[in-house]
Amino acid sequence: MYDAGHYDVAVIGAGHAGIEAALSAARLGCRTVMFTINMDAVGNCPCNPSIGGTAKGHLVREIDALGGEMGKTTDACFLQSRMLNLGKGPAVHSLRAQIDRRAYSQIMKKKCEQQENLELKQAEVVAISQGENGVWLVDTRLHARYTVKAVILATGTFLGGKVFVGDVAYESGPDGMFPAAYLTESLVKLGLSLRRFKTGTPARVLRRSIDFSGLEEQKGDDPVIPFSYETENPGPNRAVCYVSWTNEETHRIIRANLDRSPLYAGMIEGVGPRYCPSIEDKVVRFSDKPRHQLFIEPCGLDTEEMYLQGMSSSLPEDVQLQFYRSIKGLEHVSIMRSAYAIEYDCVDPTQMQATLEFTDWPGLYGAGQFNGSSGYEEAAAQGLVAGINAARKIHHQSPVILDRAGSYIGTLIDDLITKGVSDPYRMMTSRSEYRLVLRQDNADERLTPLGWEIGLISPARWEKFCRKQEWKQQEMKRALSTVFSPSEALNDILVARGTTPVTTGVHLADLLRRPQIRYQDLTLVDTTRPADIPDAVLENVEIELKYEGYIRRQKADIEEMRRLERQTLPDNLQYDTIDGLRMEAREKLSRVRPQNIGQAGRISGVSPADISVLLIYLSRLRGEEKHAKKEEPTT
Amino acid sequence: MQTTIAAIATAQAPGGIGVIRISGPQAAEIAARVFHSHRSDIREIPGYTALFGWVSDVNGDKADEAIALRFRAPHSFTGEDVVELSCHGGLVILQQVLAAVLAAGATPAGPGEFTRRAYCNGKMDLAEAEAVMQMISARGTQAARAALSGHDGALSRKIGALRQELLLIASHLAAWADYPDDDVPQITEGFLKEHLSKVKADLHRLLSTFDAGRVLREGVDTVIVGRPNAGKSTLMNRLTGTERSIVTEVAGTTRDVVEETVQLGQVLLRLSDTAGIRETDDPVEKIGVQRAREKFASAELIFLVFDASQELNDEDRQLLTMSEGLPSIAILNKTDLEEKIDKEYIKSNNKRIVYISARSGEGMQELEQAILETLHASELDPGEGILYTERQRQDVSRCLQAVEEAENALQAGMTLDAVTVSVEAAVDALLELTGEKATIAVVDEVFSHFCVGK
């Protein structure tokens, strides 16, 4: 082992979590080293060639609002962009983009290479251990030892990775990479509680072997809305996707070969994600469905590889070819990369704090799939939070904790560390109880002031943000004070939109509160509207007026939640000794060790009755402390 | 460390077999000091086995023959180590044995403490525990029956069914929002309206059981009014079986409001006999009249007592007018004399008429039936699930509020994300009864119902 030098932060893994972690730590002034097993796989997308989607799009916007990279890089290499769920309400509007995966990886790698304070190294980390005086030692396969103040584990599916295709199984990372075969042992030695998860990916197929003639096309939006608040002109869509369906024959082939599936043969011990079932899972679990949908998506502009979304599988290669070829358009398909399942080691995230630092291992952080989540966006969000907090701890600054009421990122982290995970965790809008407040259109308003305070937002970006907020305030004021007289022109609009005409003067704000009326409907009569006002501002104001009642109530809920969050629980509380707590609650509370009453109440298995018991116990504890203080002799 | 508690676990009535339950870590140890057997040691025998022997009193003298039942944690009612001593010597001996058990180291169990421990040890859910708590304090027979069905889970089942219905709506909405590109069934306004209105009707029905159920559970504040000597005090005495009010032939002899709790069939009545409400100059009686008027205004049930052998006078008519719109029953007294009262007038005042003879006790069954019907308690079906506690009522009514809000949002044409917020608030309110978490429940439901995901 040779001494490879001293750094502030070591990031293990250069995927979506690692990149955001390393970039933020380096930007906040920490000397950072990031390790990747393969230098050509930095920011790789080993599964779907797309970023965003429901709730995930919210995460990307929030990462961007805090000063992360994912949104900007996506805007720079997207092939097709769509705002999902238009018409279902602003809480669930979500942006998704197909990307050129090689371009994405290239851009991210270059950003890391150019980042001051950051060194990118190809090396397999084989062990980490605690050194003296609180430092961490990071050893590589080529006998280098790095001494660092903080380690961020972002190992993805590399850690103890094992690939399954039918009855063939071998140790491997994703996308044909080497796995990280040794690191797990040192984590076990540290005492971390680990587990094994599984995920899977469909085949990549050759574009010119597909017959697109009978397939439905799926086009992008026009105009394209960018992810990043910094992107001015995202440019046009450059590709289309296609839709096809499985059929009875596909299902017959799958059923006939189930005994050759490693999952059904019991070879795989890892727990797979419920939201991302393999096609054999779908066929078995939903046997009454005559067909399942799939999307054929381009992997990039400079490649013929196409991704078959919805068709992940771990059946043998020959079976894959057989059932893919039973699908319309794929009759003569040529597989370039086979579908596979991959098993990997990850950690029980209830061992972590909201900073993503391990409670019992100061200076050790985790992010991404290592924490039991799944998805590029979930990973990037955690990477950003881990990177920021590692840097702040090194600089002796207070931790940055995002709560459920302020962001999807906070919801994601709180779910992980409080509820734990039983299968890979995917973000969904249904996971947020405050979703009319946590919208993708106001992520900047919610988080950019924090990003600015942390130091990840440039002065130019800050100025732009402040200008937008000013626009918004002025427009809100104008909407509340502008009165339209009951003209024929106005009533024509109202009637055409299916809402009642007016007989007296009416405020612009009151018209916008009507579900049927949008800003653009009123352009004709709204003569005092500033011509250069950005659409994003109008959208924002309209939503806040239309959903005012709901937003107000959710904000009241948020106040209540934050009140409970302020009731902190002592670190050393012995839950076993508290009378009246149910056994299950004692056990869960001892394991999760919540920071406050609010978090305690969200632990599954902790009932409102248990919370009452805790509150009573806390107030008694405080009473005793007060009493004890009073009795202290004064000198 | 958890204390070991003991109490007489059977009804405190003379005769029959009585059970003393000892629960806690020291249960066997304590039982062994009181219960003796030649065959084996109560501390040694396995769970679910019985031992024949005898129990001693505080002085160590034999008090009774007994059977000891041994339960080992967690396989007992409370989830703790439990010994139950069954004796047959009646109340006095039971109390002697209990005294010995307490002297041997047990603490007297507080009201509902066995149940609280059972709940805390996860042996029953909150709704079940509350039903048992209610049973402990239930005084009316139907209340006990209703409490029993709650224990069996009638309320839990009812809430479970409602929860399922709401989760179905919420998970449809969630799948539809989170998987826009997946092959998820479209949500129609019709589907939402239909399911919401079904849930709403069920919630209304469940809520109505709270008020009706309360009648059986806690009893009804009942006031007896009537002009002097119409037979109020006689009725009261007939109901209570004691000479409580001073009954004389001089009008106005009942000077105060007399309160008594009586069981009439399955109904529990908290009776107040009043001094009548006529104008009076007597300063002492004036106070009585004042109290009677207050009582009248706050009563949940009013017995208007009339002398059937006399014609209605002004005071009677005044009473009838005053009680208009209030839950009241006209009781016609003294049926053995010739009837002169104007029944049609009373009926036209929308009053139910019951004939009784307070002296002979005739008509009491009819009175009970009239009470049940007047208070809508006769429609109550304990097997359907009844709300017992204020907390349960609040949760259910919060749920109803949220469901109505969801309906209104749909009606107003709001987008479904807003409707979803209200539906989930409804789920949340119901889940509070069982301690589950809504967001987890909805997500679980999505994955078990829909084939979604890439």
PDB file of N, CA, C and O in Angstrom, chain A residues 54 82 85 88-91 96 274-275 277 282 285-286 289 292-293 295 310 428-430 435 515 547 550 553 582 601 606 609, chain B residues 119-120 176-183 405 409 412-415 417-418 420-421 424 437 439 444 447 449-454:
ATOM      1  N   THR A  54     -42.751  11.217 -14.109  1.00  0.00           N
ATOM      2  CA  THR A  54     -43.558  11.656 -12.968  1.00  0.00           C
ATOM      3  C   THR A  54     -42.739  11.645 -11.685  1.00  0.00           C
ATOM      4  O   THR A  54     -42.049  10.668 -11.403  1.00  0.00           O
ATOM      5  N   ARG A  82     -41.133  15.880 -23.248  1.00  0.00           N
ATOM      6  CA  ARG A  82     -42.589  15.955 -23.077  1.00  0.00           C
ATOM      7  C   ARG A  82     -42.921  16.377 -21.655  1.00  0.00           C
ATOM      8  O   ARG A  82     -42.286  15.930 -20.709  1.00  0.00           O
ATOM      9  N   ASN A  85     -48.748  14.504 -18.135  1.00  0.00           N
ATOM     10  CA  ASN A  85     -49.881  14.788 -17.241  1.00  0.00           C
ATOM     11  C   ASN A  85     -50.507  16.164 -17.419  1.00  0.00           C
ATOM     12  O   ASN A  85     -51.180  16.641 -16.513  1.00  0.00           O
ATOM     13  N   LYS A  88     -54.046  17.025 -16.046  1.00  0.00           N
ATOM     14  CA  LYS A  88     -54.370  16.315 -14.801  1.00  0.00           C
ATOM     15  C   LYS A  88     -54.149  17.205 -13.581  1.00  0.00           C
ATOM     16  O   LYS A  88     -54.391  16.776 -12.461  1.00  0.00           O
ATOM     17  N   GLY A  89     -53.651  18.389 -13.817  1.00  0.00           N
ATOM     18  CA  GLY A  89     -53.446  19.314 -12.699  1.00  0.00           C
ATOM     19  C   GLY A  89     -51.983  19.583 -12.453  1.00  0.00           C
ATOM     20  O   GLY A  89     -51.118  18.738 -12.698  1.00  0.00           O
ATOM     21  N   PRO A  90     -51.688  20.794 -11.963  1.00  0.00           N
ATOM     22  CA  PRO A  90     -50.305  21.259 -11.850  1.00  0.00           C
ATOM     23  C   PRO A  90     -49.463  20.440 -10.884  1.00  0.00           C
ATOM     24  O   PRO A  90     -48.243  20.406 -11.015  1.00  0.00           O
ATOM     25  N   ALA A  91     -50.098  19.785  -9.917  1.00  0.00           N
ATOM     26  CA  ALA A  91     -49.310  19.027  -8.945  1.00  0.00           C
ATOM     27  C   ALA A  91     -48.607  17.864  -9.611  1.00  0.00           C
ATOM     28  O   ALA A  91     -47.554  17.423  -9.151  1.00  0.00           O
ATOM     29  N   ARG A  96     -40.325  15.022 -18.881  1.00  0.00           N
ATOM     30  CA  ARG A  96     -39.444  13.886 -19.158  1.00  0.00           C
ATOM     31  C   ARG A  96     -38.761  14.075 -20.503  1.00  0.00           C
ATOM     32  O   ARG A  96     -39.383  14.514 -21.460  1.00  0.00           O
ATOM     33  N   ARG A 274     -40.874  -3.098  -7.205  1.00  0.00           N
ATOM     34  CA  ARG A 274     -42.248  -3.386  -7.566  1.00  0.00           C
ATOM     35  C   ARG A 274     -42.696  -2.556  -8.759  1.00  0.00           C
ATOM     36  O   ARG A 274     -43.529  -2.954  -9.535  1.00  0.00           O
ATOM     37  N   TYR A 275     -42.118  -1.336  -8.874  1.00  0.00           N
ATOM     38  CA  TYR A 275     -42.601  -0.427  -9.911  1.00  0.00           C
ATOM     39  C   TYR A 275     -41.994  -0.754 -11.252  1.00  0.00           C
ATOM     40  O   TYR A 275     -42.288  -0.141 -12.253  1.00  0.00           O
ATOM     41  N   PRO A 277     -41.422  -4.054 -12.875  1.00  0.00           N
ATOM     42  CA  PRO A 277     -41.424  -5.513 -12.987  1.00  0.00           C
ATOM     43  C   PRO A 277     -40.890  -5.966 -14.340  1.00  0.00           C
ATOM     44  O   PRO A 277     -41.012  -5.252 -15.333  1.00  0.00           O
ATOM     45  N   LYS A 282     -44.897  -9.359 -15.115  1.00  0.00           N
ATOM     46  CA  LYS A 282     -46.185  -8.777 -15.512  1.00  0.00           C
ATOM     47  C   LYS A 282     -47.104  -9.867 -16.027  1.00  0.00           C
ATOM     48  O   LYS A 282     -48.298  -9.890 -15.703  1.00  0.00           O
ATOM     49  N   ARG A 285     -48.164 -12.050 -12.907  1.00  0.00           N
ATOM     50  CA  ARG A 285     -48.985 -11.381 -11.891  1.00  0.00           C
ATOM     51  C   ARG A 285     -50.284 -10.835 -12.463  1.00  0.00           C
ATOM     52  O   ARG A 285     -51.281 -10.726 -11.769  1.00  0.00           O
ATOM     53  N   PHE A 286     -50.270 -10.414 -13.702  1.00  0.00           N
ATOM     54  CA  PHE A 286     -51.486  -9.855 -14.293  1.00  0.00           C
ATOM     55  C   PHE A 286     -51.887 -10.725 -15.484  1.00  0.00           C
ATOM     56  O   PHE A 286     -51.941 -10.276 -16.618  1.00  0.00           O
ATOM     57  N   LYS A 289     -54.431  -9.784 -18.250  1.00  0.00           N
ATOM     58  CA  LYS A 289     -54.225  -8.752 -19.268  1.00  0.00           C
ATOM     59  C   LYS A 289     -53.770  -9.389 -20.576  1.00  0.00           C
ATOM     60  O   LYS A 289     -52.764 -10.090 -20.612  1.00  0.00           O
ATOM     61  N   HIS A 292     -49.430  -6.168 -23.065  1.00  0.00           N
ATOM     62  CA  HIS A 292     -48.704  -5.145 -22.306  1.00  0.00           C
ATOM     63  C   HIS A 292     -48.012  -4.209 -23.291  1.00  0.00           C
ATOM     64  O   HIS A 292     -47.528  -4.627 -24.343  1.00  0.00           O
ATOM     65  N   GLN A 293     -47.960  -2.926 -22.861  1.00  0.00           N
ATOM     66  CA  GLN A 293     -47.428  -1.903 -23.748  1.00  0.00           C
ATOM     67  C   GLN A 293     -45.902  -1.880 -23.690  1.00  0.00           C
ATOM     68  O   GLN A 293     -45.313  -2.164 -22.649  1.00  0.00           O
ATOM     69  N   PHE A 295     -42.416   0.644 -25.224  1.00  0.00           N
ATOM     70  CA  PHE A 295     -41.971   1.820 -25.969  1.00  0.00           C
ATOM     71  C   PHE A 295     -40.610   1.519 -26.581  1.00  0.00           C
ATOM     72  O   PHE A 295     -39.752   0.926 -25.923  1.00  0.00           O
ATOM     73  N   GLY A 310     -40.203  -1.293 -20.935  1.00  0.00           N
ATOM     74  CA  GLY A 310     -41.337  -2.116 -20.507  1.00  0.00           C
ATOM     75  C   GLY A 310     -41.071  -3.595 -20.689  1.00  0.00           C
ATOM     76  O   GLY A 310     -41.908  -4.430 -20.361  1.00  0.00           O
ATOM     77  N   MET A 428     -42.518   8.892  -6.405  1.00  0.00           N
ATOM     78  CA  MET A 428     -43.823   9.004  -7.054  1.00  0.00           C
ATOM     79  C   MET A 428     -44.522  10.230  -6.466  1.00  0.00           C
ATOM     80  O   MET A 428     -44.271  10.582  -5.324  1.00  0.00           O
ATOM     81  N   THR A 429     -45.404  10.842  -7.246  1.00  0.00           N
ATOM     82  CA  THR A 429     -46.089  12.017  -6.686  1.00  0.00           C
ATOM     83  C   THR A 429     -46.947  11.589  -5.495  1.00  0.00           C
ATOM     84  O   THR A 429     -47.134  12.358  -4.558  1.00  0.00           O
ATOM     85  N   SER A 430     -47.441  10.343  -5.516  1.00  0.00           N
ATOM     86  CA  SER A 430     -48.296   9.914  -4.404  1.00  0.00           C
ATOM     87  C   SER A 430     -47.526   9.771  -3.096  1.00  0.00           C
ATOM     88  O   SER A 430     -48.120   9.572  -2.055  1.00  0.00           O
ATOM     89  N   ARG A 435     -48.280  17.761  -2.224  1.00  0.00           N
ATOM     90  CA  ARG A 435     -47.889  17.905  -3.622  1.00  0.00           C
ATOM     91  C   ARG A 435     -48.468  19.106  -4.329  1.00  0.00           C
ATOM     92  O   ARG A 435     -47.983  19.473  -5.387  1.00  0.00           O
ATOM     93  N   PRO A 515     -61.987  27.082 -12.569  1.00  0.00           N
ATOM     94  CA  PRO A 515     -61.220  25.980 -13.151  1.00  0.00           C
ATOM     95  C   PRO A 515     -61.150  26.038 -14.677  1.00  0.00           C
ATOM     96  O   PRO A 515     -60.182  25.585 -15.267  1.00  0.00           O
ATOM     97  N   TYR A 547     -55.567  27.220  -7.094  1.00  0.00           N
ATOM     98  CA  TYR A 547     -55.498  26.194  -6.054  1.00  0.00           C
ATOM     99  C   TYR A 547     -55.268  26.808  -4.670  1.00  0.00           C
ATOM    100  O   TYR A 547     -54.808  26.141  -3.762  1.00  0.00           O
ATOM    101  N   TYR A 550     -56.488  24.952  -1.528  1.00  0.00           N
ATOM    102  CA  TYR A 550     -55.723  23.736  -1.256  1.00  0.00           C
ATOM    103  C   TYR A 550     -54.323  24.081  -0.757  1.00  0.00           C
ATOM    104  O   TYR A 550     -53.807  23.471   0.171  1.00  0.00           O
ATOM    105  N   ARG A 553     -54.376  25.221   2.731  1.00  0.00           N
ATOM    106  CA  ARG A 553     -54.545  24.138   3.691  1.00  0.00           C
ATOM    107  C   ARG A 553     -53.284  23.293   3.822  1.00  0.00           C
ATOM    108  O   ARG A 553     -52.892  22.893   4.910  1.00  0.00           O
ATOM    109  N   ARG A 582     -45.670   0.330  22.553  1.00  0.00           N
ATOM    110  CA  ARG A 582     -45.854  -1.044  22.132  1.00  0.00           C
ATOM    111  C   ARG A 582     -44.517  -1.635  21.690  1.00  0.00           C
ATOM    112  O   ARG A 582     -43.612  -0.919  21.294  1.00  0.00           O
ATOM    113  N   GLY A 601     -43.367   9.869  14.123  1.00  0.00           N
ATOM    114  CA  GLY A 601     -44.740   9.570  13.749  1.00  0.00           C
ATOM    115  C   GLY A 601     -44.857   8.973  12.363  1.00  0.00           C
ATOM    116  O   GLY A 601     -45.854   8.351  12.037  1.00  0.00           O
ATOM    117  N   VAL A 606     -45.376   2.772  14.147  1.00  0.00           N
ATOM    118  CA  VAL A 606     -45.486   3.675  15.297  1.00  0.00           C
ATOM    119  C   VAL A 606     -46.854   4.354  15.190  1.00  0.00           C
ATOM    120  O   VAL A 606     -47.124   5.058  14.229  1.00  0.00           O
ATOM    121  N   ALA A 609     -51.017   6.493  19.191  1.00  0.00           N
ATOM    122  CA  ALA A 609     -50.983   6.232  20.634  1.00  0.00           C
ATOM    123  C   ALA A 609     -49.529   6.230  21.134  1.00  0.00           C
ATOM    124  O   ALA A 609     -49.225   6.771  22.198  1.00  0.00           O
TER     125      ALA A 609
ATOM    126  N   TYR B 119     -53.444  -4.227  24.510  1.00  0.00           N
ATOM    127  CA  TYR B 119     -53.239  -3.338  23.364  1.00  0.00           C
ATOM    128  C   TYR B 119     -51.756  -3.012  23.194  1.00  0.00           C
ATOM    129  O   TYR B 119     -51.191  -3.103  22.109  1.00  0.00           O
ATOM    130  N   CYS B 120     -51.115  -2.670  24.327  1.00  0.00           N
ATOM    131  CA  CYS B 120     -49.707  -2.288  24.275  1.00  0.00           C
ATOM    132  C   CYS B 120     -48.830  -3.442  23.801  1.00  0.00           C
ATOM    133  O   CYS B 120     -47.793  -3.235  23.193  1.00  0.00           O
ATOM    134  N   TRP B 176     -52.976   6.596 -12.086  1.00  0.00           N
ATOM    135  CA  TRP B 176     -53.288   7.420 -13.248  1.00  0.00           C
ATOM    136  C   TRP B 176     -52.344   8.624 -13.328  1.00  0.00           C
ATOM    137  O   TRP B 176     -51.928   9.035 -14.401  1.00  0.00           O
ATOM    138  N   ALA B 177     -51.962   9.166 -12.186  1.00  0.00           N
ATOM    139  CA  ALA B 177     -51.077  10.331 -12.177  1.00  0.00           C
ATOM    140  C   ALA B 177     -49.617   9.925 -12.325  1.00  0.00           C
ATOM    141  O   ALA B 177     -48.848  10.589 -13.014  1.00  0.00           O
ATOM    142  N   ASP B 178     -49.220   8.829 -11.701  1.00  0.00           N
ATOM    143  CA  ASP B 178     -47.800   8.482 -11.687  1.00  0.00           C
ATOM    144  C   ASP B 178     -47.374   7.637 -12.885  1.00  0.00           C
ATOM    145  O   ASP B 178     -46.185   7.488 -13.143  1.00  0.00           O
ATOM    146  N   TYR B 179     -48.333   7.059 -13.584  1.00  0.00           N
ATOM    147  CA  TYR B 179     -47.981   6.239 -14.742  1.00  0.00           C
ATOM    148  C   TYR B 179     -48.743   6.675 -15.979  1.00  0.00           C
ATOM    149  O   TYR B 179     -49.562   5.938 -16.511  1.00  0.00           O
ATOM    150  N   PRO B 180     -48.481   7.902 -16.448  1.00  0.00           N
ATOM    151  CA  PRO B 180     -49.255   8.450 -17.556  1.00  0.00           C
ATOM    152  C   PRO B 180     -49.088   7.645 -18.838  1.00  0.00           C
ATOM    153  O   PRO B 180     -49.985   7.623 -19.668  1.00  0.00           O
ATOM    154  N   ASP B 181     -47.944   6.997 -19.029  1.00  0.00           N
ATOM    155  CA  ASP B 181     -47.714   6.285 -20.278  1.00  0.00           C
ATOM    156  C   ASP B 181     -48.088   4.824 -20.177  1.00  0.00           C
ATOM    157  O   ASP B 181     -48.003   4.085 -21.131  1.00  0.00           O
ATOM    158  N   ASP B 182     -48.458   4.384 -18.986  1.00  0.00           N
ATOM    159  CA  ASP B 182     -48.771   2.976 -18.823  1.00  0.00           C
ATOM    160  C   ASP B 182     -50.218   2.699 -19.180  1.00  0.00           C
ATOM    161  O   ASP B 182     -51.035   3.600 -19.303  1.00  0.00           O
ATOM    162  N   ASP B 183     -50.478   1.437 -19.300  1.00  0.00           N
ATOM    163  CA  ASP B 183     -51.800   0.993 -19.700  1.00  0.00           C
ATOM    164  C   ASP B 183     -52.687   0.903 -18.461  1.00  0.00           C
ATOM    165  O   ASP B 183     -53.079  -0.177 -18.046  1.00  0.00           O
ATOM    166  N   GLU B 405     -65.635  17.176   0.332  1.00  0.00           N
ATOM    167  CA  GLU B 405     -64.771  18.141  -0.334  1.00  0.00           C
ATOM    168  C   GLU B 405     -64.345  17.617  -1.710  1.00  0.00           C
ATOM    169  O   GLU B 405     -64.329  18.363  -2.688  1.00  0.00           O
ATOM    170  N   ALA B 409     -65.112  19.380  -5.283  1.00  0.00           N
ATOM    171  CA  ALA B 409     -64.052  19.733  -6.227  1.00  0.00           C
ATOM    172  C   ALA B 409     -64.375  19.148  -7.603  1.00  0.00           C
ATOM    173  O   ALA B 409     -64.212  19.814  -8.628  1.00  0.00           O
ATOM    174  N   ALA B 412     -67.090  21.167  -9.182  1.00  0.00           N
ATOM    175  CA  ALA B 412     -66.666  22.492  -9.627  1.00  0.00           C
ATOM    176  C   ALA B 412     -65.760  22.408 -10.846  1.00  0.00           C
ATOM    177  O   ALA B 412     -65.413  23.427 -11.434  1.00  0.00           O
ATOM    178  N   GLY B 413     -65.356  21.198 -11.218  1.00  0.00           N
ATOM    179  CA  GLY B 413     -64.492  21.054 -12.380  1.00  0.00           C
ATOM    180  C   GLY B 413     -63.018  21.245 -12.074  1.00  0.00           C
ATOM    181  O   GLY B 413     -62.228  21.549 -12.960  1.00  0.00           O
ATOM    182  N   MET B 414     -62.626  21.056 -10.795  1.00  0.00           N
ATOM    183  CA  MET B 414     -61.201  21.146 -10.459  1.00  0.00           C
ATOM    184  C   MET B 414     -60.470  19.960 -11.083  1.00  0.00           C
ATOM    185  O   MET B 414     -61.051  18.914 -11.324  1.00  0.00           O
ATOM    186  N   THR B 415     -59.155  20.141 -11.294  1.00  0.00           N
ATOM    187  CA  THR B 415     -58.361  19.040 -11.833  1.00  0.00           C
ATOM    188  C   THR B 415     -58.272  17.919 -10.795  1.00  0.00           C
ATOM    189  O   THR B 415     -58.425  18.149  -9.597  1.00  0.00           O
ATOM    190  N   ASP B 417     -55.842  16.274  -9.571  1.00  0.00           N
ATOM    191  CA  ASP B 417     -54.797  16.289  -8.531  1.00  0.00           C
ATOM    192  C   ASP B 417     -55.346  16.908  -7.245  1.00  0.00           C
ATOM    193  O   ASP B 417     -55.000  16.485  -6.146  1.00  0.00           O
ATOM    194  N   ALA B 418     -56.249  17.891  -7.417  1.00  0.00           N
ATOM    195  CA  ALA B 418     -56.867  18.510  -6.238  1.00  0.00           C
ATOM    196  C   ALA B 418     -57.853  17.544  -5.580  1.00  0.00           C
ATOM    197  O   ALA B 418     -57.907  17.419  -4.361  1.00  0.00           O
ATOM    198  N   THR B 420     -57.621  14.406  -5.649  1.00  0.00           N
ATOM    199  CA  THR B 420     -56.794  13.382  -5.001  1.00  0.00           C
ATOM    200  C   THR B 420     -56.395  13.793  -3.590  1.00  0.00           C
ATOM    201  O   THR B 420     -56.387  12.974  -2.670  1.00  0.00           O
ATOM    202  N   VAL B 421     -56.048  15.064  -3.442  1.00  0.00           N
ATOM    203  CA  VAL B 421     -55.636  15.551  -2.128  1.00  0.00           C
ATOM    204  C   VAL B 421     -56.740  15.305  -1.098  1.00  0.00           C
ATOM    205  O   VAL B 421     -56.486  14.839   0.011  1.00  0.00           O
ATOM    206  N   GLU B 424     -57.156  11.529  -0.346  1.00  0.00           N
ATOM    207  CA  GLU B 424     -56.118  11.028   0.549  1.00  0.00           C
ATOM    208  C   GLU B 424     -56.297  11.534   1.980  1.00  0.00           C
ATOM    209  O   GLU B 424     -55.980  10.821   2.935  1.00  0.00           O
ATOM    210  N   LYS B 437     -50.205   4.315   7.786  1.00  0.00           N
ATOM    211  CA  LYS B 437     -49.823   5.560   7.140  1.00  0.00           C
ATOM    212  C   LYS B 437     -50.359   5.586   5.707  1.00  0.00           C
ATOM    213  O   LYS B 437     -50.142   4.661   4.942  1.00  0.00           O
ATOM    214  N   THR B 439     -49.759   7.371   2.860  1.00  0.00           N
ATOM    215  CA  THR B 439     -48.960   7.360   1.629  1.00  0.00           C
ATOM    216  C   THR B 439     -48.437   5.959   1.342  1.00  0.00           C
ATOM    217  O   THR B 439     -48.409   5.519   0.208  1.00  0.00           O
ATOM    218  N   ASP B 444     -48.753   0.906  -1.828  1.00  0.00           N
ATOM    219  CA  ASP B 444     -48.891  -0.558  -1.816  1.00  0.00           C
ATOM    220  C   ASP B 444     -50.063  -0.992  -2.685  1.00  0.00           C
ATOM    221  O   ASP B 444     -49.986  -1.970  -3.423  1.00  0.00           O
ATOM    222  N   PHE B 447     -49.424  -0.921  -6.455  1.00  0.00           N
ATOM    223  CA  PHE B 447     -48.637  -2.018  -7.004  1.00  0.00           C
ATOM    224  C   PHE B 447     -49.372  -3.345  -6.967  1.00  0.00           C
ATOM    225  O   PHE B 447     -49.063  -4.248  -7.716  1.00  0.00           O
ATOM    226  N   HIS B 449     -52.595  -3.587  -7.522  1.00  0.00           N
ATOM    227  CA  HIS B 449     -53.729  -3.550  -8.442  1.00  0.00           C
ATOM    228  C   HIS B 449     -53.380  -3.311  -9.898  1.00  0.00           C
ATOM    229  O   HIS B 449     -54.099  -3.707 -10.786  1.00  0.00           O
ATOM    230  N   PHE B 450     -52.310  -2.587 -10.122  1.00  0.00           N
ATOM    231  CA  PHE B 450     -52.046  -2.163 -11.483  1.00  0.00           C
ATOM    232  C   PHE B 450     -50.729  -2.720 -11.979  1.00  0.00           C
ATOM    233  O   PHE B 450     -49.766  -2.834 -11.238  1.00  0.00           O
ATOM    234  N   CYS B 451     -50.749  -3.040 -13.260  1.00  0.00           N
ATOM    235  CA  CYS B 451     -49.521  -3.513 -13.877  1.00  0.00           C
ATOM    236  C   CYS B 451     -48.826  -2.294 -14.452  1.00  0.00           C
ATOM    237  O   CYS B 451     -49.121  -1.862 -15.547  1.00  0.00           O
ATOM    238  N   VAL B 452     -47.942  -1.703 -13.676  1.00  0.00           N
ATOM    239  CA  VAL B 452     -47.306  -0.465 -14.118  1.00  0.00           C
ATOM    240  C   VAL B 452     -45.797  -0.580 -14.016  1.00  0.00           C
ATOM    241  O   VAL B 452     -45.276  -1.402 -13.275  1.00  0.00           O
ATOM    242  N   GLY B 453     -45.126   0.267 -14.734  1.00  0.00           N
ATOM    243  CA  GLY B 453     -43.678   0.339 -14.610  1.00  0.00           C
ATOM    244  C   GLY B 453     -42.988  -0.048 -15.893  1.00  0.00           C
ATOM    245  O   GLY B 453     -43.511  -0.776 -16.709  1.00  0.00           O
ATOM    246  N   LYS B 454     -41.790   0.478 -16.035  1.00  0.00           N
ATOM    247  CA  LYS B 454     -41.051   0.289 -17.284  1.00  0.00           C
ATOM    248  C   LYS B 454     -40.458  -1.099 -17.399  1.00  0.00           C
ATOM    249  O   LYS B 454     -40.368  -1.794 -16.419  1.00  0.00           O
TER     250      LYS B 454
END
